[in-house]
PDB file of C-alpha atoms in Angstrom:
ATOM      1  CA  UNK A   7     -21.655  13.478 -28.633  1.00 47.00           C
ATOM      2  CA  UNK A   8     -18.496  15.312 -29.950  1.00 48.00           C
ATOM      3  CA  UNK A   9     -16.494  13.017 -31.972  1.00 52.00           C
ATOM      4  CA  UNK A  10     -12.607  12.544 -31.240  1.00 44.00           C
ATOM      5  CA  UNK A  11     -10.252  13.685 -33.694  1.00 48.00           C
ATOM      6  CA  UNK A  12      -6.738  11.983 -34.570  1.00 45.00           C
ATOM      7  CA  UNK A  13      -5.354  15.199 -33.528  1.00 47.00           C
ATOM      8  CA  UNK A  14      -7.098  15.069 -30.224  1.00 44.00           C
ATOM      9  CA  UNK A  15      -5.662  11.533 -29.657  1.00 41.00           C
ATOM     10  CA  UNK A  16      -2.252  12.578 -30.268  1.00 45.00           C
ATOM     11  CA  UNK A  17      -2.193  15.755 -28.456  1.00 48.00           C
ATOM     12  CA  UNK A  18      -2.047  13.700 -25.294  1.00 52.00           C
ATOM     13  CA  UNK A  19       1.314  12.203 -26.162  1.00 54.00           C
ATOM     14  CA  UNK A  20       2.755  15.524 -27.275  1.00 61.00           C
ATOM     15  CA  UNK A  21       5.828  16.722 -24.994  1.00 65.00           C
ATOM     16  CA  UNK A  22       5.259  20.144 -23.657  1.00 67.00           C
ATOM     17  CA  UNK A  23       7.717  22.283 -22.396  1.00 69.00           C
ATOM     18  CA  UNK A  24       7.130  23.716 -18.954  1.00 90.00           C
ATOM     19  CA  UNK A  25       5.239  20.526 -17.960  1.00 96.00           C
ATOM     20  CA  UNK A  26       5.728  17.942 -15.131  1.00 97.00           C
ATOM     21  CA  UNK A  27       4.989  14.689 -15.998  1.00 98.00           C
ATOM     22  CA  UNK A  28       4.285  11.830 -13.640  1.00 98.00           C
ATOM     23  CA  UNK A  29       5.808   8.615 -15.421  1.00 98.00           C
ATOM     24  CA  UNK A  30       4.442   5.410 -13.754  1.00 97.00           C
ATOM     25  CA  UNK A  31       7.078   2.605 -14.112  1.00 97.00           C
ATOM     26  CA  UNK A  32       6.850  -1.146 -13.671  1.00 98.00           C
ATOM     27  CA  UNK A  33       6.390  -2.744 -10.095  1.00 96.00           C
ATOM     28  CA  UNK A  34       8.653  -5.658 -10.775  1.00 94.00           C
ATOM     29  CA  UNK A  35       8.429  -6.873 -14.289  1.00 96.00           C
ATOM     30  CA  UNK A  36      10.252  -4.439 -16.435  1.00 95.00           C
ATOM     31  CA  UNK A  37       7.663  -5.386 -19.448  1.00 95.00           C
ATOM     32  CA  UNK A  38       4.947  -3.788 -17.806  1.00 97.00           C
ATOM     33  CA  UNK A  39       5.386  -0.303 -18.920  1.00 97.00           C
ATOM     34  CA  UNK A  40       3.490   1.698 -21.525  1.00 97.00           C
ATOM     35  CA  UNK A  41       4.307   3.091 -25.054  1.00 97.00           C
ATOM     36  CA  UNK A  42       3.778   6.699 -23.670  1.00 97.00           C
ATOM     37  CA  UNK A  43       5.782   6.031 -20.669  1.00 98.00           C
ATOM     38  CA  UNK A  44       8.949   4.903 -22.742  1.00 98.00           C
ATOM     39  CA  UNK A  45       8.598   7.959 -25.327  1.00 97.00           C
ATOM     40  CA  UNK A  46       8.440  10.303 -22.186  1.00 98.00           C
ATOM     41  CA  UNK A  47      11.468   8.581 -20.592  1.00 98.00           C
ATOM     42  CA  UNK A  48      13.365   9.321 -23.766  1.00 97.00           C
ATOM     43  CA  UNK A  49      12.122  13.044 -24.449  1.00 96.00           C
ATOM     44  CA  UNK A  50      12.191  14.868 -21.363  1.00 97.00           C
ATOM     45  CA  UNK A  51      14.906  17.220 -20.675  1.00 97.00           C
ATOM     46  CA  UNK A  52      15.369  16.160 -16.613  1.00 97.00           C
ATOM     47  CA  UNK A  53      14.300  12.938 -15.054  1.00 98.00           C
ATOM     48  CA  UNK A  54      13.507  13.096 -11.564  1.00 98.00           C
ATOM     49  CA  UNK A  55      14.531   9.828  -9.697  1.00 97.00           C
ATOM     50  CA  UNK A  56      13.648   8.287  -6.251  1.00 95.00           C
ATOM     51  CA  UNK A  57      16.790   6.341  -6.788  1.00 96.00           C
ATOM     52  CA  UNK A  58      19.183   6.902 -10.383  1.00 97.00           C
ATOM     53  CA  UNK A  59      20.794   3.639  -9.899  1.00 96.00           C
ATOM     54  CA  UNK A  60      17.329   1.948 -10.157  1.00 96.00           C
ATOM     55  CA  UNK A  61      16.094   3.994 -12.682  1.00 97.00           C
ATOM     56  CA  UNK A  62      18.834   3.307 -14.887  1.00 97.00           C
ATOM     57  CA  UNK A  63      18.209  -0.209 -14.638  1.00 96.00           C
ATOM     58  CA  UNK A  64      15.063   0.000 -16.391  1.00 97.00           C
ATOM     59  CA  UNK A  65      16.544   2.571 -18.479  1.00 98.00           C
ATOM     60  CA  UNK A  66      19.156   0.074 -19.835  1.00 97.00           C
ATOM     61  CA  UNK A  67      16.392  -2.785 -20.171  1.00 97.00           C
ATOM     62  CA  UNK A  68      14.434  -0.256 -22.579  1.00 97.00           C
ATOM     63  CA  UNK A  69      17.768   0.702 -24.340  1.00 97.00           C
ATOM     64  CA  UNK A  70      17.342   4.368 -23.558  1.00 97.00           C
ATOM     65  CA  UNK A  71      20.799   6.184 -23.047  1.00 95.00           C
ATOM     66  CA  UNK A  72      19.979   9.613 -21.514  1.00 94.00           C
ATOM     67  CA  UNK A  73      21.544  11.872 -19.637  1.00 93.00           C
ATOM     68  CA  UNK A  74      19.823  14.617 -16.815  1.00 95.00           C
ATOM     69  CA  UNK A  75      19.005  11.962 -14.107  1.00 98.00           C
ATOM     70  CA  UNK A  76      18.546  13.973 -10.914  1.00 97.00           C
ATOM     71  CA  UNK A  77      17.917  12.284  -7.288  1.00 96.00           C
ATOM     72  CA  UNK A  78      14.499  13.676  -5.802  1.00 96.00           C
ATOM     73  CA  UNK A  79      13.347  11.483  -2.805  1.00 93.00           C
ATOM     74  CA  UNK A  80      12.583  12.127   1.007  1.00 89.00           C
ATOM     75  CA  UNK A  81      16.329  13.169   1.762  1.00 92.00           C
ATOM     76  CA  UNK A  82      16.335  15.937  -0.821  1.00 94.00           C
ATOM     77  CA  UNK A  83      12.777  16.717  -1.946  1.00 93.00           C
ATOM     78  CA  UNK A  84      12.661  20.193   0.406  1.00 94.00           C
ATOM     79  CA  UNK A  85      16.096  21.576  -0.787  1.00 95.00           C
ATOM     80  CA  UNK A  86      15.615  20.556  -4.561  1.00 96.00           C
ATOM     81  CA  UNK A  87      11.752  21.609  -5.062  1.00 96.00           C
ATOM     82  CA  UNK A  88      12.364  25.319  -5.580  1.00 97.00           C
ATOM     83  CA  UNK A  89      15.351  24.343  -8.084  1.00 97.00           C
ATOM     84  CA  UNK A  90      12.694  22.213  -9.801  1.00 97.00           C
ATOM     85  CA  UNK A  91      10.008  24.833 -10.134  1.00 97.00           C
ATOM     86  CA  UNK A  92      12.077  27.354 -11.317  1.00 96.00           C
ATOM     87  CA  UNK A  93      13.187  24.893 -14.318  1.00 97.00           C
ATOM     88  CA  UNK A  94       9.628  24.038 -14.869  1.00 97.00           C
ATOM     89  CA  UNK A  95       9.010  27.896 -15.419  1.00 96.00           C
ATOM     90  CA  UNK A  96      11.627  28.213 -17.639  1.00 95.00           C
ATOM     91  CA  UNK A  97       9.891  25.965 -19.968  1.00 95.00           C
ATOM     92  CA  UNK A  98      12.258  22.883 -19.256  1.00 96.00           C
ATOM     93  CA  UNK A  99      10.255  19.532 -19.621  1.00 96.00           C
ATOM     94  CA  UNK A 100      10.471  17.595 -16.411  1.00 98.00           C
ATOM     95  CA  UNK A 101       9.806  13.987 -15.847  1.00 98.00           C
ATOM     96  CA  UNK A 102       9.517  12.399 -12.401  1.00 98.00           C
ATOM     97  CA  UNK A 103       9.323   8.466 -11.498  1.00 97.00           C
ATOM     98  CA  UNK A 104       9.435   6.417  -8.398  1.00 95.00           C
ATOM     99  CA  UNK A 105      11.564   3.242  -7.803  1.00 95.00           C
ATOM    100  CA  UNK A 106       8.684   1.236  -8.727  1.00 94.00           C
ATOM    101  CA  UNK A 107       4.981   1.770 -10.090  1.00 95.00           C
ATOM    102  CA  UNK A 108       3.265   5.126  -9.737  1.00 95.00           C
ATOM    103  CA  UNK A 109       4.907   8.074  -8.533  1.00 94.00           C
ATOM    104  CA  UNK A 110       3.392  10.174  -5.419  1.00 90.00           C
ATOM    105  CA  UNK A 111       1.830   7.050  -3.792  1.00 87.00           C
ATOM    106  CA  UNK A 112       3.330   6.989  -0.459  1.00 78.00           C
ATOM    107  CA  UNK A 113       6.283   9.267  -1.517  1.00 76.00           C
ATOM    108  CA  UNK A 114       7.556  13.328  -1.481  1.00 70.00           C
ATOM    109  CA  UNK A 115       6.237  14.058  -5.150  1.00 84.00           C
ATOM    110  CA  UNK A 116       2.658  15.410  -4.346  1.00 90.00           C
ATOM    111  CA  UNK A 117       4.268  18.471  -2.900  1.00 93.00           C
ATOM    112  CA  UNK A 118       6.041  19.171  -5.813  1.00 96.00           C
ATOM    113  CA  UNK A 119       2.707  18.936  -7.938  1.00 96.00           C
ATOM    114  CA  UNK A 120       1.181  21.387  -5.250  1.00 95.00           C
ATOM    115  CA  UNK A 121       3.778  23.821  -6.018  1.00 95.00           C
ATOM    116  CA  UNK A 122       3.097  23.601  -9.706  1.00 96.00           C
ATOM    117  CA  UNK A 123      -0.508  23.989  -9.330  1.00 95.00           C
ATOM    118  CA  UNK A 124       0.385  27.274  -6.930  1.00 95.00           C
ATOM    119  CA  UNK A 125       2.802  28.530  -9.917  1.00 95.00           C
ATOM    120  CA  UNK A 126       0.286  27.687 -12.697  1.00 95.00           C
ATOM    121  CA  UNK A 127       2.573  24.907 -14.396  1.00 96.00           C
ATOM    122  CA  UNK A 128       0.700  22.278 -16.010  1.00 96.00           C
ATOM    123  CA  UNK A 129       0.880  18.731 -14.722  1.00 97.00           C
ATOM    124  CA  UNK A 130       0.074  15.416 -16.281  1.00 97.00           C
ATOM    125  CA  UNK A 131       0.412  11.560 -15.708  1.00 97.00           C
ATOM    126  CA  UNK A 132       1.104   8.721 -17.793  1.00 98.00           C
ATOM    127  CA  UNK A 133      -0.585   6.111 -16.211  1.00 97.00           C
ATOM    128  CA  UNK A 134       0.753   2.444 -15.346  1.00 96.00           C
ATOM    129  CA  UNK A 135       1.436   0.139 -12.723  1.00 96.00           C
ATOM    130  CA  UNK A 136       0.570   0.414  -8.930  1.00 96.00           C
ATOM    131  CA  UNK A 137       1.334  -2.242  -6.372  1.00 96.00           C
ATOM    132  CA  UNK A 138      -1.756  -1.003  -4.522  1.00 97.00           C
ATOM    133  CA  UNK A 139      -4.323  -1.655  -7.220  1.00 97.00           C
ATOM    134  CA  UNK A 140      -2.465  -4.695  -8.006  1.00 97.00           C
ATOM    135  CA  UNK A 141      -2.553  -6.295  -4.550  1.00 98.00           C
ATOM    136  CA  UNK A 142      -6.221  -5.237  -4.524  1.00 98.00           C
ATOM    137  CA  UNK A 143      -7.602  -6.983  -7.409  1.00 98.00           C
ATOM    138  CA  UNK A 144      -5.504 -10.362  -6.430  1.00 98.00           C
ATOM    139  CA  UNK A 145      -6.715 -10.099  -2.793  1.00 98.00           C
ATOM    140  CA  UNK A 146     -10.265 -11.669  -3.776  1.00 97.00           C
ATOM    141  CA  UNK A 147     -11.626  -9.133  -1.188  1.00 98.00           C
ATOM    142  CA  UNK A 148     -14.116  -6.192  -2.411  1.00 97.00           C
ATOM    143  CA  UNK A 149     -13.170  -4.057  -4.775  1.00 97.00           C
ATOM    144  CA  UNK A 150     -15.953  -1.430  -5.140  1.00 96.00           C
ATOM    145  CA  UNK A 151     -14.507   0.599  -2.211  1.00 97.00           C
ATOM    146  CA  UNK A 152     -11.237   0.618  -0.341  1.00 98.00           C
ATOM    147  CA  UNK A 153      -9.015   2.526   2.029  1.00 97.00           C
ATOM    148  CA  UNK A 154      -5.571   3.430   1.639  1.00 97.00           C
ATOM    149  CA  UNK A 155      -3.606   3.660   4.638  1.00 96.00           C
ATOM    150  CA  UNK A 156       0.114   3.818   3.479  1.00 95.00           C
ATOM    151  CA  UNK A 157       3.126   2.406   5.502  1.00 95.00           C
ATOM    152  CA  UNK A 158       2.424   1.117   8.734  1.00 96.00           C
ATOM    153  CA  UNK A 159       4.143   2.653  11.620  1.00 95.00           C
ATOM    154  CA  UNK A 160       7.282   0.779  13.042  1.00 94.00           C
ATOM    155  CA  UNK A 161       6.192   1.734  16.357  1.00 94.00           C
ATOM    156  CA  UNK A 162       3.682  -0.180  18.354  1.00 93.00           C
ATOM    157  CA  UNK A 163       1.729   2.483  19.797  1.00 94.00           C
ATOM    158  CA  UNK A 164       1.427   4.319  16.415  1.00 96.00           C
ATOM    159  CA  UNK A 165       0.694   0.984  14.497  1.00 96.00           C
ATOM    160  CA  UNK A 166      -2.461   0.518  16.694  1.00 94.00           C
ATOM    161  CA  UNK A 167      -3.799   3.861  16.448  1.00 95.00           C
ATOM    162  CA  UNK A 168      -3.703   3.525  12.858  1.00 96.00           C
ATOM    163  CA  UNK A 169      -5.615   0.348  12.881  1.00 96.00           C
ATOM    164  CA  UNK A 170      -8.097   2.102  15.387  1.00 94.00           C
ATOM    165  CA  UNK A 171      -8.956   4.820  13.336  1.00 95.00           C
ATOM    166  CA  UNK A 172      -9.985   2.528  10.402  1.00 94.00           C
ATOM    167  CA  UNK A 173     -11.658  -0.218  12.377  1.00 91.00           C
ATOM    168  CA  UNK A 174     -15.403   0.456  11.623  1.00 89.00           C
ATOM    169  CA  UNK A 175     -14.740   1.594   8.131  1.00 94.00           C
ATOM    170  CA  UNK A 176     -17.047  -0.690   5.967  1.00 94.00           C
ATOM    171  CA  UNK A 177     -14.331  -1.056   3.223  1.00 97.00           C
ATOM    172  CA  UNK A 178     -11.271  -3.151   2.226  1.00 98.00           C
ATOM    173  CA  UNK A 179      -8.189  -1.693   3.887  1.00 98.00           C
ATOM    174  CA  UNK A 180      -4.735  -1.715   2.246  1.00 98.00           C
ATOM    175  CA  UNK A 181      -1.410  -1.342   3.802  1.00 98.00           C
ATOM    176  CA  UNK A 182       2.091  -1.354   3.302  1.00 97.00           C
ATOM    177  CA  UNK A 183       4.657  -3.166   5.749  1.00 97.00           C
ATOM    178  CA  UNK A 184       8.102  -5.014   5.778  1.00 95.00           C
ATOM    179  CA  UNK A 185       8.129  -8.777   6.524  1.00 93.00           C
ATOM    180  CA  UNK A 186      10.242  -7.901   9.390  1.00 92.00           C
ATOM    181  CA  UNK A 187       7.711  -6.469  11.347  1.00 94.00           C
ATOM    182  CA  UNK A 188       4.643  -8.584   9.775  1.00 95.00           C
ATOM    183  CA  UNK A 189       4.547 -11.087  12.941  1.00 94.00           C
ATOM    184  CA  UNK A 190       3.615  -7.837  15.396  1.00 95.00           C
ATOM    185  CA  UNK A 191       1.548  -6.147  12.874  1.00 97.00           C
ATOM    186  CA  UNK A 192      -0.582  -9.314  12.245  1.00 96.00           C
ATOM    187  CA  UNK A 193      -0.970  -9.662  15.973  1.00 94.00           C
ATOM    188  CA  UNK A 194      -2.036  -5.976  16.526  1.00 95.00           C
ATOM    189  CA  UNK A 195      -4.276  -6.335  13.620  1.00 95.00           C
ATOM    190  CA  UNK A 196      -6.277  -9.311  15.560  1.00 91.00           C
ATOM    191  CA  UNK A 197      -6.379  -7.341  18.586  1.00 88.00           C
ATOM    192  CA  UNK A 198      -8.158  -4.492  16.800  1.00 91.00           C
ATOM    193  CA  UNK A 199      -9.926  -5.912  14.013  1.00 92.00           C
ATOM    194  CA  UNK A 200     -10.842  -9.584  15.181  1.00 86.00           C
ATOM    195  CA  UNK A 201     -10.515 -12.713  12.659  1.00 88.00           C
ATOM    196  CA  UNK A 202     -11.177 -10.925   9.169  1.00 92.00           C
ATOM    197  CA  UNK A 203     -10.425 -11.989   5.962  1.00 95.00           C
ATOM    198  CA  UNK A 204      -7.010 -10.767   4.802  1.00 98.00           C
ATOM    199  CA  UNK A 205      -4.488 -11.058   2.180  1.00 98.00           C
ATOM    200  CA  UNK A 206      -0.911 -10.678   1.955  1.00 98.00           C
ATOM    201  CA  UNK A 207       0.952  -9.879  -1.565  1.00 98.00           C
ATOM    202  CA  UNK A 208       4.270  -9.842  -2.373  1.00 97.00           C
ATOM    203  CA  UNK A 209       6.939  -9.826  -5.362  1.00 97.00           C
ATOM    204  CA  UNK A 210       4.000  -9.186  -7.376  1.00 97.00           C
ATOM    205  CA  UNK A 211       4.828  -9.367 -10.987  1.00 97.00           C
ATOM    206  CA  UNK A 212       8.074 -10.980 -10.295  1.00 96.00           C
ATOM    207  CA  UNK A 213       8.869 -14.746 -10.309  1.00 94.00           C
ATOM    208  CA  UNK A 214       8.191 -15.463  -7.180  1.00 93.00           C
ATOM    209  CA  UNK A 215       4.939 -13.570  -6.754  1.00 96.00           C
ATOM    210  CA  UNK A 216       2.743 -14.885  -3.696  1.00 97.00           C
ATOM    211  CA  UNK A 217      -0.380 -14.117  -2.176  1.00 98.00           C
ATOM    212  CA  UNK A 218      -1.682 -15.627   1.049  1.00 97.00           C
ATOM    213  CA  UNK A 219      -5.066 -15.045   1.778  1.00 97.00           C
ATOM    214  CA  UNK A 220      -7.507 -16.538   4.640  1.00 96.00           C
ATOM    215  CA  UNK A 221      -8.521 -15.745   8.136  1.00 93.00           C
ATOM    216  CA  UNK A 222      -6.212 -13.469  10.136  1.00 94.00           C
ATOM    217  CA  UNK A 223      -5.954 -16.154  12.764  1.00 89.00           C
ATOM    218  CA  UNK A 224      -4.883 -18.819  10.230  1.00 93.00           C
ATOM    219  CA  UNK A 225      -2.659 -16.434   8.301  1.00 96.00           C
ATOM    220  CA  UNK A 226      -0.790 -15.985  11.840  1.00 94.00           C
ATOM    221  CA  UNK A 227      -0.221 -19.459  12.275  1.00 93.00           C
ATOM    222  CA  UNK A 228       0.900 -19.886   8.707  1.00 95.00           C
ATOM    223  CA  UNK A 229       3.363 -17.411   8.794  1.00 95.00           C
ATOM    224  CA  UNK A 230       4.644 -18.491  12.212  1.00 93.00           C
ATOM    225  CA  UNK A 231       4.780 -22.253  10.961  1.00 94.00           C
ATOM    226  CA  UNK A 232       7.114 -21.047   7.968  1.00 93.00           C
ATOM    227  CA  UNK A 233       9.346 -19.044   9.962  1.00 91.00           C
ATOM    228  CA  UNK A 234      10.015 -21.940  12.320  1.00 92.00           C
ATOM    229  CA  UNK A 235      10.732 -23.904   8.799  1.00 93.00           C
ATOM    230  CA  UNK A 236      13.256 -21.338   7.779  1.00 92.00           C
ATOM    231  CA  UNK A 237      10.927 -20.097   5.200  1.00 91.00           C
ATOM    232  CA  UNK A 238       9.681 -16.785   6.107  1.00 91.00           C
ATOM    233  CA  UNK A 239       8.413 -13.849   4.221  1.00 92.00           C
ATOM    234  CA  UNK A 240      10.847 -11.553   2.767  1.00 91.00           C
ATOM    235  CA  UNK A 241      10.932  -8.016   1.428  1.00 92.00           C
ATOM    236  CA  UNK A 242       7.914  -5.781   1.709  1.00 94.00           C
ATOM    237  CA  UNK A 243       4.227  -6.665   1.552  1.00 97.00           C
ATOM    238  CA  UNK A 244       1.078  -5.483   0.972  1.00 98.00           C
ATOM    239  CA  UNK A 245      -1.614  -6.030   3.602  1.00 98.00           C
ATOM    240  CA  UNK A 246      -5.278  -6.002   2.552  1.00 99.00           C
ATOM    241  CA  UNK A 247      -7.701  -6.582   4.948  1.00 98.00           C
ATOM    242  CA  UNK A 248     -11.662  -7.106   4.715  1.00 96.00           C
ATOM    243  CA  UNK A 249     -13.897  -3.831   6.066  1.00 95.00           C
ATOM    244  CA  UNK A 250     -15.846  -3.864   8.998  1.00 90.00           C
ATOM    245  CA  UNK A 251     -19.561  -5.850   9.085  1.00 83.00           C
ATOM    246  CA  UNK A 252     -22.208  -5.992  11.608  1.00 69.00           C
ATOM    247  CA  UNK A 253     -21.959  -8.878  13.891  1.00 61.00           C
ATOM    248  CA  UNK A 254     -24.287 -11.423  13.432  1.00 50.00           C
ATOM    249  CA  UNK A 255     -24.901 -12.180  17.171  1.00 49.00           C
ATOM    250  CA  UNK A 256     -26.326  -9.937  19.919  1.00 54.00           C
ATOM    251  CA  UNK A 257     -23.263  -8.256  22.143  1.00 58.00           C
ATOM    252  CA  UNK A 258     -25.012  -8.602  24.999  1.00 58.00           C
ATOM    253  CA  UNK A 259     -24.434 -12.397  24.862  1.00 74.00           C
ATOM    254  CA  UNK A 260     -20.916 -11.728  24.941  1.00 82.00           C
ATOM    255  CA  UNK A 261     -20.534 -12.123  28.612  1.00 82.00           C
ATOM    256  CA  UNK A 262     -22.451 -15.438  28.584  1.00 80.00           C
ATOM    257  CA  UNK A 263     -20.179 -17.054  25.646  1.00 85.00           C
ATOM    258  CA  UNK A 264     -17.311 -15.894  27.649  1.00 87.00           C
ATOM    259  CA  UNK A 265     -18.162 -17.285  30.984  1.00 85.00           C
ATOM    260  CA  UNK A 266     -18.632 -20.706  29.550  1.00 83.00           C
ATOM    261  CA  UNK A 267     -15.548 -20.801  27.955  1.00 84.00           C
ATOM    262  CA  UNK A 268     -13.735 -19.922  31.174  1.00 87.00           C
ATOM    263  CA  UNK A 269     -15.365 -22.595  33.041  1.00 86.00           C
ATOM    264  CA  UNK A 270     -13.960 -25.339  30.376  1.00 86.00           C
ATOM    265  CA  UNK A 271     -10.660 -23.793  28.981  1.00 88.00           C
ATOM    266  CA  UNK A 272      -7.679 -21.737  30.237  1.00 90.00           C
ATOM    267  CA  UNK A 273      -7.719 -17.990  30.051  1.00 90.00           C
ATOM    268  CA  UNK A 274      -5.792 -17.692  26.844  1.00 89.00           C
ATOM    269  CA  UNK A 275      -7.593 -20.798  24.944  1.00 89.00           C
ATOM    270  CA  UNK A 276     -11.026 -19.179  25.898  1.00 87.00           C
ATOM    271  CA  UNK A 277      -9.971 -15.615  24.608  1.00 89.00           C
ATOM    272  CA  UNK A 278      -8.600 -17.324  21.558  1.00 86.00           C
ATOM    273  CA  UNK A 279     -11.399 -20.009  20.602  1.00 86.00           C
ATOM    274  CA  UNK A 280     -14.002 -16.698  21.149  1.00 86.00           C
ATOM    275  CA  UNK A 281     -11.756 -14.533  18.851  1.00 83.00           C
ATOM    276  CA  UNK A 282     -11.911 -17.362  16.345  1.00 81.00           C
ATOM    277  CA  UNK A 283     -15.806 -18.215  16.471  1.00 78.00           C
ATOM    278  CA  UNK A 284     -17.028 -14.474  16.972  1.00 78.00           C
ATOM    279  CA  UNK A 285     -14.501 -12.574  14.619  1.00 73.00           C
ATOM    280  CA  UNK A 286     -15.008  -9.761  17.138  1.00 81.00           C
ATOM    281  CA  UNK A 287     -11.806  -7.747  18.202  1.00 82.00           C
ATOM    282  CA  UNK A 288      -9.435  -9.695  20.348  1.00 84.00           C
ATOM    283  CA  UNK A 289      -9.176  -6.916  22.839  1.00 84.00           C
ATOM    284  CA  UNK A 290     -12.880  -6.956  23.189  1.00 84.00           C
ATOM    285  CA  UNK A 291     -12.881 -10.473  24.198  1.00 88.00           C
ATOM    286  CA  UNK A 292      -9.793  -9.705  26.377  1.00 88.00           C
ATOM    287  CA  UNK A 293     -11.455  -7.132  28.530  1.00 87.00           C
ATOM    288  CA  UNK A 294     -14.683  -9.062  28.843  1.00 86.00           C
ATOM    289  CA  UNK A 295     -12.725 -12.274  30.044  1.00 89.00           C
ATOM    290  CA  UNK A 296     -10.695  -9.847  32.474  1.00 90.00           C
ATOM    291  CA  UNK A 297     -13.912  -8.596  33.706  1.00 87.00           C
ATOM    292  CA  UNK A 298     -15.556 -11.677  34.468  1.00 86.00           C
ATOM    293  CA  UNK A 299     -12.638 -13.183  35.842  1.00 86.00           C
ATOM    294  CA  UNK A 300     -11.911 -10.424  38.289  1.00 85.00           C
ATOM    295  CA  UNK A 301     -15.874 -10.672  39.469  1.00 78.00           C
ATOM    296  CA  UNK A 302     -15.455 -14.568  39.866  1.00 58.00           C
TER     297      UNK A 302
END
């Protein structure tokens, strides 16, 4: 095995002209930042920011007084990208940060990296916090394999398509959502996924960090109760959902189970109870109940 020299170790910290530095920043607690990231925030000639106002707050906390902060986000990325590439080709060192966490995760930065490679410009990363990974490791769900679905659509039809596309993935699923839409999101998740284990993470690394975990049916009841008690969830959340597993009973028995429940319970209560007991997607139970009711 090749011996690693002190010079090799120092090389990764050296600033290079004409290089794009992807710099991870804290997701909530400003103390969660690496020494390397601090060095780069001080030394790069230009710093691209998702929102310069938010980046200035971090820089102020770190006692970094610098100029050349440039806004780079969804609204202006297409127009600014050619100028940035031109600067990099002229040997300018440029860093890029997001409002929180690791850049390029659900933001337009990846297109800049793609253009850098097309133009033979070096790209490197000062790693650090990621809300995706933080939420996953706090969820209590399997971490050996996972799928990241990004932001959940605000449109009901597209939202349902997102979940159906990953319905049979036998790995943990991770999505971003807002608390304003979470009731609708959880209802559609229940319809598609059934009563799976789920974890909701919010305010990670902050004072009011919160992890809510349990069966999907129970979580829906918990969220509803908090809303009624004037203690609703606020802000953005990370939804972590258990993956698909083979059912433990014969699907052929479903019609018998549904028929027996319909004889004792109302249509809605029967569907709710079977969904909880079998953990099958609600829509599967609902469709079977409709078929049996119409045949009666």
